[in-house]
Amino acid sequence: MTSTQPTILLVEDDPNLRLALRDSLEHQGGYAVEEAATVREAREHLSGRTFQLILLDVMLPDGDGYSLCKALRDEGNTSPVLMLTARTLEDDIVRGFEVGAQDYLGKPYRLRELLARVGALVRRSGASAPAKQLRFGGYRVDLDRRKVDSPEGAQVELTRTEFDLLAFLVRERERVLRRDDILDAVWGRDIVVDPHTVDNFVSSLKKKLGWTSASRFAIQTVRGVGYRMEIESP
């Protein structure tokens, strides 16, 4: 992830939920995400640091989110906190605000609502919101409308998977990406796909983008590893 991305600390002990949340925050929200499954792990991440946002589960194996949030405030840590919990009684919600949380969202939650609340808190913290558009080689990728415009202004017709692949490659520009990493990010970690499926999609993507040797970008094959998106400076 690039250093300009707002960074979120995700504190959640359920590994499946944590994985799903991380994928959504990174690839739909455009955030950098660090993970913790316990209060102790969260403490290690928070040692001497602040985050643009902490997503904090209330019930954790070695403590609870209320106590952790209060301790952070007592220590002067100003990272905004959004609590996530199945405990949605009024007393629980009030307690969350009393210990210093900025927001409180009950489980099960709607993903779009979660991302909207996350975005609002990140903006309030003074961090730059993740880009809604990506640009490369004269192309424009609109992440909200899921559209790609060519340098001439024509819309490039992509499938959902092709769009997600392109957005991931552009975000991770200049990095060598293993096929397995691309599969995890675009298809999902719980989907079993032949790694060489990536090759077919990259080939299709290059054709639809009209790539030639004169293009101002290139999706380079890194032999035996995967791919790297190279983009010329404007």
Coordinates of N, CA and C in Angstrom, one line a residue:
M1 N 0.8 -1.2 0.0 CA 0.0 0.0 0.0 C 0.9 1.3 0.0
T2 N 0.4 2.3 -0.6 CA 1.1 3.6 -0.6 C 1.0 4.3 0.7
S3 N 2.0 5.1 1.0 CA 2.0 5.8 2.3 C 0.9 6.9 2.4
T4 N 0.3 7.3 1.2 CA -0.7 8.3 1.3 C -2.1 7.8 1.7
Q5 N -2.2 6.5 1.7 CA -3.5 6.0 2.1 C -3.8 6.1 3.6
P6 N -5.0 6.5 4.0 CA -5.4 6.5 5.4 C -5.3 5.0 5.9
T7 N -4.7 4.9 7.1 CA -4.5 3.6 7.7 C -5.5 3.3 8.8
I8 N -6.1 2.1 8.7 CA -7.1 1.7 9.7 C -6.5 0.5 10.5
L9 N -6.8 0.5 11.8 CA -6.5 -0.7 12.6 C -7.8 -1.4 12.8
L10 N -7.8 -2.7 12.4 CA -9.0 -3.5 12.5 C -8.8 -4.5 13.6
V11 N -9.6 -4.4 14.7 CA -9.4 -5.2 15.9 C -10.7 -6.1 15.9
E12 N -10.5 -7.4 15.5 CA -11.7 -8.3 15.4 C -11.1 -9.7 15.6
D13 N -11.7 -10.5 16.5 CA -11.2 -11.8 16.8 C -11.7 -12.9 15.8
D14 N -12.8 -12.7 15.2 CA -13.4 -13.7 14.2 C -12.6 -13.6 12.9
P15 N -11.8 -14.7 12.6 CA -10.9 -14.6 11.4 C -11.6 -14.4 10.1
N16 N -12.8 -15.0 10.0 CA -13.5 -14.9 8.7 C -14.0 -13.5 8.5
L17 N -14.6 -13.0 9.6 CA -15.1 -11.6 9.5 C -14.0 -10.6 9.3
R18 N -12.9 -10.8 10.0 CA -11.7 -9.9 9.9 C -11.2 -9.9 8.4
L19 N -11.1 -11.1 7.8 CA -10.7 -11.2 6.4 C -11.6 -10.5 5.5
A20 N -12.9 -10.7 5.7 CA -13.9 -10.1 4.8 C -13.9 -8.6 4.9
L21 N -13.7 -8.1 6.2 CA -13.7 -6.7 6.4 C -12.4 -6.1 5.8
R22 N -11.3 -6.7 6.0 CA -10.1 -6.2 5.4 C -10.2 -6.1 3.9
D23 N -10.7 -7.1 3.2 CA -10.8 -7.1 1.8 C -11.7 -5.9 1.3
S24 N -12.8 -5.7 2.0 CA -13.7 -4.6 1.7 C -13.1 -3.3 1.9
L25 N -12.4 -3.1 3.0 CA -11.8 -1.8 3.3 C -10.6 -1.5 2.3
E26 N -9.9 -2.5 2.0 CA -8.7 -2.3 1.0 C -9.2 -2.1 -0.4
H27 N -10.1 -3.0 -0.8 CA -10.4 -3.0 -2.3 C -11.6 -2.3 -2.7
Q28 N -12.5 -2.0 -1.8 CA -13.7 -1.2 -2.1 C -13.5 0.2 -1.5
G29 N -12.9 0.3 -0.3 CA -12.7 1.6 0.4 C -11.4 2.2 0.0
G30 N -10.3 1.5 -0.4 CA -9.1 2.0 -0.8 C -8.2 2.4 0.4
Y31 N -8.4 1.8 1.6 CA -7.6 2.0 2.8 C -6.5 1.0 2.9
A32 N -5.5 1.4 3.7 CA -4.5 0.5 4.2 C -5.0 0.0 5.5
V33 N -4.8 -1.4 5.7 CA -5.4 -2.0 6.9 C -4.4 -2.8 7.6
E34 N -4.3 -2.6 9.0 CA -3.5 -3.5 9.8 C -4.5 -4.2 10.7
E35 N -4.1 -5.5 11.1 CA -5.1 -6.4 11.8 C -4.6 -6.7 13.2
A36 N -5.6 -6.9 14.1 CA -5.3 -7.4 15.4 C -6.5 -8.3 15.8
A37 N -6.2 -9.4 16.5 CA -7.3 -10.3 16.9 C -7.5 -10.3 18.4
T38 N -6.6 -9.6 19.1 CA -6.7 -9.5 20.6 C -6.4 -8.1 21.1
V39 N -6.7 -7.8 22.3 CA -6.3 -6.6 22.9 C -4.8 -6.4 22.9
R40 N -4.1 -7.5 23.2 CA -2.6 -7.5 23.3 C -2.0 -7.1 21.9
E41 N -2.6 -7.8 20.8 CA -2.1 -7.4 19.5 C -2.4 -6.0 19.1
A42 N -3.6 -5.5 19.5 CA -3.9 -4.2 19.2 C -3.0 -3.2 19.9
R43 N -2.6 -3.5 21.2 CA -1.7 -2.7 21.9 C -0.3 -2.6 21.2
E44 N 0.1 -3.7 20.6 CA 1.4 -3.8 19.9 C 1.4 -2.8 18.7
H45 N 0.3 -2.8 18.0 CA 0.1 -1.9 16.8 C 0.1 -0.5 17.3
L46 N -0.6 -0.2 18.4 CA -0.8 1.1 18.8 C 0.3 1.7 19.6
S47 N 1.3 1.0 19.9 CA 2.5 1.5 20.7 C 3.1 2.7 20.0
G48 N 2.9 3.9 20.6 CA 3.5 5.1 20.1 C 2.9 5.6 18.8
R49 N 1.7 5.1 18.4 CA 1.2 5.4 17.1 C -0.3 5.8 17.2
T50 N -0.7 6.6 16.2 CA -2.2 6.8 16.0 C -2.6 6.3 14.6
F51 N -3.8 6.0 14.5 CA -4.4 5.6 13.2 C -5.5 6.6 12.8
Q52 N -5.8 6.6 11.5 CA -6.9 7.4 11.0 C -8.2 6.9 11.5
L53 N -8.2 5.6 11.9 CA -9.4 5.0 12.4 C -9.1 3.7 13.0
I54 N -9.8 3.3 14.2 CA -9.7 2.0 14.7 C -11.1 1.4 14.7
L55 N -11.2 0.3 14.0 CA -12.5 -0.5 14.0 C -12.3 -1.5 15.1
L56 N -13.1 -1.4 16.1 CA -12.9 -2.1 17.3 C -14.1 -3.0 17.7
D57 N -13.9 -4.3 17.7 CA -14.9 -5.2 18.2 C -15.0 -5.1 19.7
V58 N -16.2 -5.2 20.3 CA -16.3 -5.1 21.7 C -15.8 -6.3 22.5
M59 N -16.2 -7.5 22.0 CA -15.9 -8.7 22.7 C -14.6 -9.3 22.1
L60 N -13.6 -9.4 22.9 CA -12.3 -9.9 22.5 C -11.8 -11.0 23.4
P61 N -11.0 -11.9 23.0 CA -10.6 -13.0 23.9 C -9.9 -12.7 25.2
D62 N -9.2 -11.6 25.2 CA -8.4 -11.2 26.3 C -8.8 -9.9 27.0
G63 N -10.0 -9.4 26.7 CA -10.5 -8.2 27.2 C -11.7 -7.7 26.4
D64 N -12.0 -6.4 26.5 CA -13.1 -5.9 25.8 C -12.8 -4.5 25.2
G65 N -13.5 -4.2 24.1 CA -13.3 -2.9 23.4 C -13.5 -1.7 24.3
Y66 N -14.4 -1.7 25.2 CA -14.7 -0.6 26.0 C -13.4 -0.2 26.9
S67 N -12.9 -1.2 27.5 CA -11.7 -1.0 28.3 C -10.5 -0.5 27.5
L68 N -10.3 -1.1 26.3 CA -9.2 -0.7 25.5 C -9.4 0.8 25.0
C69 N -10.6 1.1 24.6 CA -10.9 2.5 24.2 C -10.6 3.5 25.3
K70 N -11.1 3.2 26.5 CA -10.9 4.1 27.6 C -9.4 4.2 27.9
A71 N -8.7 3.1 27.9 CA -7.3 3.2 28.2 C -6.5 4.0 27.2
L72 N -6.9 3.9 25.9 CA -6.3 4.8 24.9 C -6.6 6.2 25.1
R73 N -7.8 6.6 25.5 CA -8.1 8.0 25.8 C -7.3 8.5 27.0
D74 N -7.3 7.6 28.0 CA -6.5 8.0 29.2 C -5.0 8.3 28.9
E75 N -4.5 7.5 27.9 CA -3.1 7.7 27.5 C -2.9 8.8 26.5
G76 N -4.0 9.4 26.1 CA -3.8 10.5 25.1 C -3.9 10.1 23.7
N77 N -4.2 8.9 23.4 CA -4.3 8.4 22.0 C -5.6 9.0 21.4
T78 N -5.5 9.7 20.3 CA -6.7 10.4 19.8 C -7.2 9.7 18.5
S79 N -6.8 8.5 18.2 CA -7.3 7.8 17.0 C -8.8 7.6 17.2
P80 N -9.6 8.0 16.1 CA -11.0 7.8 16.2 C -11.3 6.3 16.3
V81 N -12.4 6.0 17.0 CA -12.8 4.6 17.2 C -14.2 4.4 16.7
L82 N -14.4 3.4 15.9 CA -15.8 2.9 15.5 C -15.9 1.5 16.1
M83 N -16.9 1.4 17.0 CA -17.1 0.1 17.7 C -18.0 -0.7 16.9
L84 N -17.7 -2.0 16.7 CA -18.5 -3.0 16.0 C -18.9 -4.1 17.0
T85 N -20.2 -4.3 17.2 CA -20.7 -5.3 18.2 C -22.1 -5.8 17.9
A86 N -22.4 -7.0 18.4 CA -23.8 -7.4 18.4 C -24.6 -6.9 19.6
R87 N -23.9 -6.2 20.5 CA -24.6 -5.7 21.7 C -25.1 -4.3 21.3
T88 N -26.4 -4.2 21.1 CA -27.0 -3.0 20.6 C -28.0 -2.4 21.5
L89 N -28.0 -2.8 22.8 CA -28.9 -2.1 23.8 C -28.4 -0.7 24.0
E90 N -29.4 0.1 24.4 CA -29.0 1.6 24.6 C -27.9 1.7 25.6
D91 N -27.9 1.0 26.7 CA -26.8 1.1 27.6 C -25.4 0.8 27.0
D92 N -25.4 -0.2 26.2 CA -24.1 -0.6 25.5 C -23.6 0.5 24.6
I93 N -24.6 1.1 23.8 CA -24.2 2.2 22.9 C -23.7 3.4 23.7
V94 N -24.4 3.8 24.8 CA -24.0 4.9 25.6 C -22.7 4.7 26.2
R95 N -22.4 3.5 26.7 CA -21.1 3.1 27.3 C -20.0 3.3 26.3
G96 N -20.3 2.9 25.0 CA -19.2 3.1 24.0 C -18.9 4.6 23.8
F97 N -19.8 5.4 23.8 CA -19.6 6.9 23.6 C -18.9 7.4 24.9
E98 N -19.3 6.9 26.1 CA -18.7 7.4 27.3 C -17.2 7.1 27.4
V99 N -16.8 6.0 26.9 CA -15.4 5.7 27.0 C -14.5 6.3 25.9
G100 N -15.2 7.0 24.9 CA -14.4 7.8 23.9 C -14.6 7.4 22.5
A101 N -15.5 6.5 22.2 CA -15.7 6.1 20.8 C -16.4 7.2 20.0
Q102 N -16.1 7.3 18.8 CA -16.8 8.3 17.9 C -18.1 7.8 17.3
D103 N -18.2 6.5 17.1 CA -19.4 5.9 16.5 C -19.5 4.4 16.9
Y104 N -20.7 3.9 16.7 CA -21.0 2.6 17.2 C -21.9 1.9 16.2
L105 N -21.6 0.8 15.7 CA -22.4 0.1 14.6 C -22.7 -1.3 15.1
G106 N -24.0 -1.7 15.0 CA -24.3 -3.0 15.5 C -24.2 -4.1 14.4
K107 N -23.9 -5.3 14.8 CA -23.8 -6.4 13.9 C -25.2 -7.1 13.9
P108 N -25.6 -7.7 12.7 CA -24.9 -7.6 11.4 C -25.2 -6.2 10.8
Y109 N -24.2 -5.7 10.1 CA -24.3 -4.4 9.5 C -24.3 -4.5 8.0
R110 N -24.7 -3.4 7.4 CA -24.7 -3.4 5.9 C -23.3 -2.8 5.5
L111 N -22.7 -3.4 4.5 CA -21.3 -3.1 4.2 C -21.3 -1.6 3.7
R112 N -22.2 -1.2 2.9 CA -22.2 0.2 2.3 C -22.3 1.2 3.5
E113 N -23.1 0.9 4.5 CA -23.2 1.8 5.6 C -21.9 1.8 6.4
L114 N -21.3 0.7 6.6 CA -20.0 0.6 7.3 C -19.0 1.5 6.5
L115 N -18.9 1.3 5.2 CA -17.9 2.1 4.5 C -18.2 3.6 4.5
A116 N -19.5 3.9 4.5 CA -19.9 5.3 4.6 C -19.5 5.9 6.0
R117 N -19.7 5.2 7.0 CA -19.3 5.7 8.4 C -17.8 5.8 8.5
V118 N -17.1 4.8 7.9 CA -15.6 4.8 8.0 C -15.1 6.0 7.2
G119 N -15.7 6.3 6.0 CA -15.2 7.4 5.3 C -15.5 8.7 6.0
A120 N -16.6 8.9 6.7 CA -16.9 10.1 7.4 C -15.9 10.3 8.6
L121 N -15.6 9.2 9.3 CA -14.7 9.4 10.4 C -13.3 9.7 9.9
V122 N -12.9 9.0 8.8 CA -11.5 9.3 8.3 C -11.4 10.8 7.9
R123 N -12.4 11.3 7.2 CA -12.4 12.7 6.8 C -12.4 13.6 8.0
R124 N -13.1 13.2 9.0 CA -13.2 14.0 10.2 C -11.8 14.1 10.9
S125 N -11.1 13.0 10.8 CA -9.8 12.9 11.5 C -8.7 13.8 10.8
G126 N -9.0 14.3 9.6 CA -8.1 15.2 8.9 C -7.3 14.4 7.9
A127 N -7.5 13.1 7.7 CA -6.8 12.4 6.7 C -7.5 12.6 5.3
S128 N -6.7 12.4 4.3 CA -7.3 12.5 3.0 C -8.1 11.2 2.7
A129 N -9.3 11.4 2.2 CA -10.1 10.3 1.9 C -9.5 9.5 0.7
P130 N -9.6 8.2 0.6 CA -9.1 7.5 -0.5 C -9.6 8.0 -1.9
A131 N -8.7 8.0 -2.9 CA -9.1 8.5 -4.2 C -10.3 7.8 -4.7
K132 N -11.2 8.6 -5.3 CA -12.4 8.0 -6.0 C -12.1 7.7 -7.5
Q133 N -11.0 8.3 -7.9 CA -10.6 8.1 -9.3 C -9.1 7.7 -9.3
L134 N -8.7 6.9 -10.2 CA -7.3 6.5 -10.5 C -7.0 6.9 -11.9
R135 N -5.8 7.3 -12.1 CA -5.4 7.7 -13.5 C -4.1 7.0 -13.8
F136 N -4.0 6.6 -15.1 CA -2.7 6.0 -15.5 C -2.7 6.1 -17.0
G137 N -1.5 6.5 -17.6 CA -1.3 6.5 -19.0 C -2.4 7.2 -19.8
G138 N -3.0 8.2 -19.2 CA -4.1 8.9 -19.9 C -5.5 8.3 -19.7
Y139 N -5.6 7.2 -19.1 CA -6.8 6.5 -18.7 C -7.3 7.0 -17.4
R140 N -8.7 7.0 -17.2 CA -9.3 7.4 -16.0 C -10.2 6.3 -15.5
V141 N -9.9 5.9 -14.2 CA -10.7 4.8 -13.6 C -11.6 5.4 -12.5
D142 N -12.9 5.4 -12.7 CA -13.9 6.0 -11.8 C -14.3 4.8 -10.9
L143 N -13.9 4.8 -9.6 CA -14.1 3.7 -8.7 C -15.6 3.7 -8.3
D144 N -16.2 4.8 -8.1 CA -17.6 4.9 -7.7 C -18.6 4.3 -8.8
R145 N -18.4 4.8 -10.0 CA -19.2 4.4 -11.1 C -18.8 3.2 -11.9
R146 N -17.6 2.7 -11.5 CA -17.0 1.5 -12.0 C -16.9 1.7 -13.6
K147 N -16.3 2.8 -14.0 CA -16.1 3.1 -15.4 C -14.7 3.4 -15.7
V148 N -14.3 3.0 -16.9 CA -12.9 3.3 -17.4 C -13.0 4.1 -18.7
D149 N -12.4 5.3 -18.7 CA -12.4 6.1 -19.9 C -11.0 6.1 -20.5
S150 N -10.9 6.0 -21.8 CA -9.7 6.0 -22.5 C -9.1 7.4 -22.6
P151 N -7.9 7.6 -23.1 CA -7.3 9.0 -23.2 C -8.2 9.8 -24.2
E152 N -8.9 9.1 -25.1 CA -9.7 9.9 -26.1 C -11.1 10.2 -25.5
G153 N -11.4 9.7 -24.3 CA -12.7 9.9 -23.7 C -13.7 8.8 -23.9
A154 N -13.4 7.8 -24.7 CA -14.3 6.7 -24.9 C -14.3 5.7 -23.7
Q155 N -15.5 5.1 -23.5 CA -15.6 4.2 -22.3 C -15.1 2.8 -22.8
V156 N -14.2 2.3 -21.9 CA -13.7 0.9 -22.1 C -14.6 -0.1 -21.4
E157 N -15.2 -1.0 -22.1 CA -16.1 -2.0 -21.6 C -15.3 -3.1 -20.9
L158 N -15.5 -3.2 -19.6 CA -14.8 -4.3 -18.9 C -15.8 -5.1 -18.1
T159 N -15.5 -6.3 -17.8 CA -16.3 -7.1 -16.9 C -16.0 -6.7 -15.5
R160 N -16.8 -7.2 -14.6 CA -16.6 -6.8 -13.2 C -15.2 -7.2 -12.7
T161 N -14.8 -8.5 -13.1 CA -13.5 -9.0 -12.6 C -12.4 -8.2 -13.3
E162 N -12.5 -7.9 -14.6 CA -11.5 -7.1 -15.3 C -11.3 -5.7 -14.6
F163 N -12.4 -5.1 -14.2 CA -12.4 -3.8 -13.6 C -11.6 -3.9 -12.3
D164 N -12.0 -4.9 -11.4 CA -11.3 -5.1 -10.1 C -9.8 -5.4 -10.3
L165 N -9.5 -6.1 -11.3 CA -8.1 -6.4 -11.6 C -7.3 -5.2 -12.0
L166 N -7.9 -4.4 -12.9 CA -7.2 -3.2 -13.3 C -7.1 -2.2 -12.1
A167 N -8.1 -2.0 -11.3 CA -8.0 -1.1 -10.2 C -6.9 -1.6 -9.2
F168 N -6.8 -2.9 -9.0 CA -5.8 -3.4 -8.1 C -4.4 -3.2 -8.7
L169 N -4.2 -3.4 -9.9 CA -2.9 -3.2 -10.6 C -2.5 -1.8 -10.5
V170 N -3.4 -0.9 -10.7 CA -3.1 0.6 -10.7 C -2.7 1.0 -9.3
R171 N -3.5 0.6 -8.3 CA -3.3 1.0 -7.0 C -1.9 0.5 -6.5
E172 N -1.5 -0.7 -7.0 CA -0.3 -1.3 -6.5 C 0.8 -1.1 -7.6
R173 N 0.8 -0.1 -8.3 CA 1.7 0.2 -9.4 C 3.2 0.1 -8.9
E174 N 4.0 -0.4 -9.8 CA 5.4 -0.5 -9.6 C 5.8 -1.6 -8.6
R175 N 4.8 -2.3 -8.1 CA 5.1 -3.4 -7.2 C 5.0 -4.7 -7.9
V176 N 5.9 -5.7 -7.6 CA 5.8 -7.0 -8.2 C 4.7 -7.8 -7.4
L177 N 3.6 -8.2 -8.1 CA 2.5 -8.9 -7.5 C 2.5 -10.3 -7.9
R178 N 2.5 -11.2 -6.9 CA 2.4 -12.6 -7.2 C 1.0 -13.0 -7.7
R179 N 0.9 -14.0 -8.5 CA -0.4 -14.4 -9.0 C -1.3 -14.7 -7.8
D180 N -0.8 -15.4 -6.7 CA -1.7 -15.7 -5.6 C -2.2 -14.5 -4.9
D181 N -1.3 -13.4 -4.8 CA -1.8 -12.2 -4.2 C -2.9 -11.5 -5.0
I182 N -2.7 -11.6 -6.4 CA -3.8 -11.0 -7.2 C -5.1 -11.8 -7.1
L183 N -5.0 -13.1 -7.0 CA -6.2 -13.9 -6.9 C -6.9 -13.6 -5.5
D184 N -6.1 -13.5 -4.5 CA -6.7 -13.1 -3.2 C -7.4 -11.8 -3.2
A185 N -6.8 -10.8 -3.8 CA -7.3 -9.5 -3.8 C -8.5 -9.3 -4.7
V186 N -8.5 -10.0 -5.9 CA -9.5 -9.7 -6.9 C -10.6 -10.8 -6.8
W187 N -10.3 -12.0 -6.7 CA -11.3 -13.1 -6.6 C -11.7 -13.4 -5.2
G188 N -10.8 -13.2 -4.2 CA -11.1 -13.5 -2.8 C -10.4 -14.7 -2.3
R189 N -10.0 -14.7 -1.1 CA -9.2 -15.8 -0.5 C -9.9 -17.1 -0.4
D190 N -11.2 -17.1 -0.4 CA -12.0 -18.3 -0.2 C -12.4 -18.9 -1.5
I191 N -12.0 -18.3 -2.6 CA -12.4 -18.8 -4.0 C -11.2 -19.6 -4.5
V192 N -11.4 -20.8 -5.0 CA -10.4 -21.6 -5.5 C -10.3 -21.4 -7.0
V193 N -9.3 -20.9 -7.5 CA -9.1 -20.5 -8.9 C -7.7 -20.9 -9.4
D194 N -7.6 -21.5 -10.6 CA -6.2 -21.8 -11.1 C -5.4 -20.5 -11.2
P195 N -4.2 -20.5 -10.7 CA -3.4 -19.2 -10.7 C -3.2 -18.7 -12.1
H196 N -3.3 -19.6 -13.1 CA -3.0 -19.1 -14.5 C -4.3 -18.4 -15.1
T197 N -5.4 -18.4 -14.3 CA -6.6 -17.6 -14.7 C -6.2 -16.2 -14.8
V198 N -5.3 -15.8 -13.9 CA -4.8 -14.4 -13.9 C -4.2 -14.0 -15.3
D199 N -3.4 -14.9 -15.9 CA -2.8 -14.7 -17.2 C -3.8 -14.4 -18.2
N200 N -4.9 -15.1 -18.2 CA -6.0 -15.0 -19.2 C -6.6 -13.6 -19.0
F201 N -6.9 -13.2 -17.8 CA -7.5 -11.9 -17.6 C -6.6 -10.7 -17.9
V202 N -5.3 -10.9 -17.6 CA -4.4 -9.8 -17.9 C -4.3 -9.7 -19.5
S203 N -4.3 -10.8 -20.2 CA -4.3 -10.7 -21.6 C -5.5 -10.0 -22.2
S204 N -6.7 -10.4 -21.6 CA -7.9 -9.7 -22.1 C -7.9 -8.3 -21.7
L205 N -7.4 -7.9 -20.6 CA -7.4 -6.5 -20.1 C -6.5 -5.7 -21.1
K206 N -5.4 -6.2 -21.5 CA -4.5 -5.5 -22.3 C -5.1 -5.2 -23.7
K207 N -5.8 -6.2 -24.2 CA -6.5 -6.1 -25.5 C -7.6 -5.0 -25.4
K208 N -8.4 -5.0 -24.3 CA -9.5 -4.1 -24.2 C -9.0 -2.6 -24.0
L209 N -7.8 -2.5 -23.4 CA -7.2 -1.2 -23.2 C -6.4 -0.7 -24.4
G210 N -6.3 -1.6 -25.4 CA -5.6 -1.3 -26.6 C -4.1 -1.1 -26.4
W211 N -3.6 -1.9 -25.5 CA -2.1 -1.7 -25.2 C -1.3 -2.0 -26.4
T212 N -0.3 -1.1 -26.7 CA 0.8 -1.3 -27.6 C 2.1 -0.9 -27.0
S213 N 3.2 -1.2 -27.7 CA 4.5 -0.8 -27.2 C 4.7 0.7 -27.0
A214 N 3.8 1.5 -27.6 CA 3.8 2.9 -27.5 C 3.0 3.4 -26.4
S215 N 2.2 2.6 -25.7 CA 1.4 3.0 -24.6 C 2.2 3.5 -23.5
R216 N 1.6 4.4 -22.7 CA 2.2 5.0 -21.5 C 2.1 4.2 -20.3
F217 N 1.7 3.0 -20.4 CA 1.7 2.0 -19.3 C 2.0 0.6 -19.8
A218 N 2.4 -0.3 -18.9 CA 2.6 -1.6 -19.3 C 2.4 -2.5 -18.1
I219 N 1.7 -3.7 -18.4 CA 1.5 -4.7 -17.4 C 2.6 -5.7 -17.7
Q220 N 3.7 -5.6 -17.0 CA 4.9 -6.5 -17.3 C 4.7 -7.8 -16.6
T221 N 5.1 -8.9 -17.3 CA 5.2 -10.2 -16.7 C 6.5 -10.4 -16.0
V222 N 6.4 -10.8 -14.8 CA 7.6 -11.1 -14.0 C 7.7 -12.6 -14.0
R223 N 8.6 -13.1 -14.7 CA 8.7 -14.6 -15.0 C 8.8 -15.4 -13.7
G224 N 7.9 -16.3 -13.6 CA 7.9 -17.2 -12.4 C 7.3 -16.6 -11.2
V225 N 6.8 -15.4 -11.3 CA 6.2 -14.7 -10.1 C 4.8 -14.2 -10.4
G226 N 4.7 -13.2 -11.3 CA 3.4 -12.6 -11.5 C 3.5 -11.4 -12.4
Y227 N 3.0 -10.3 -11.9 CA 3.0 -9.1 -12.8 C 3.3 -7.8 -12.0
R228 N 3.7 -6.8 -12.8 CA 4.0 -5.5 -12.3 C 3.4 -4.4 -13.3
M229 N 2.6 -3.5 -12.7 CA 2.1 -2.4 -13.5 C 3.1 -1.3 -13.5
E230 N 3.5 -0.9 -14.7 CA 4.5 0.2 -14.9 C 3.8 1.4 -15.6
I231 N 3.9 2.6 -15.0 CA 3.1 3.7 -15.6 C 4.1 4.9 -15.8
E232 N 4.1 5.4 -17.0 CA 5.0 6.6 -17.2 C 4.4 7.8 -16.5
S233 N 5.3 8.7 -16.0 CA 4.9 9.9 -15.4 C 4.3 10.8 -16.4
P234 N 3.3 11.6 -16.0 CA 2.6 12.5 -17.0 C 3.6 13.5 -17.6

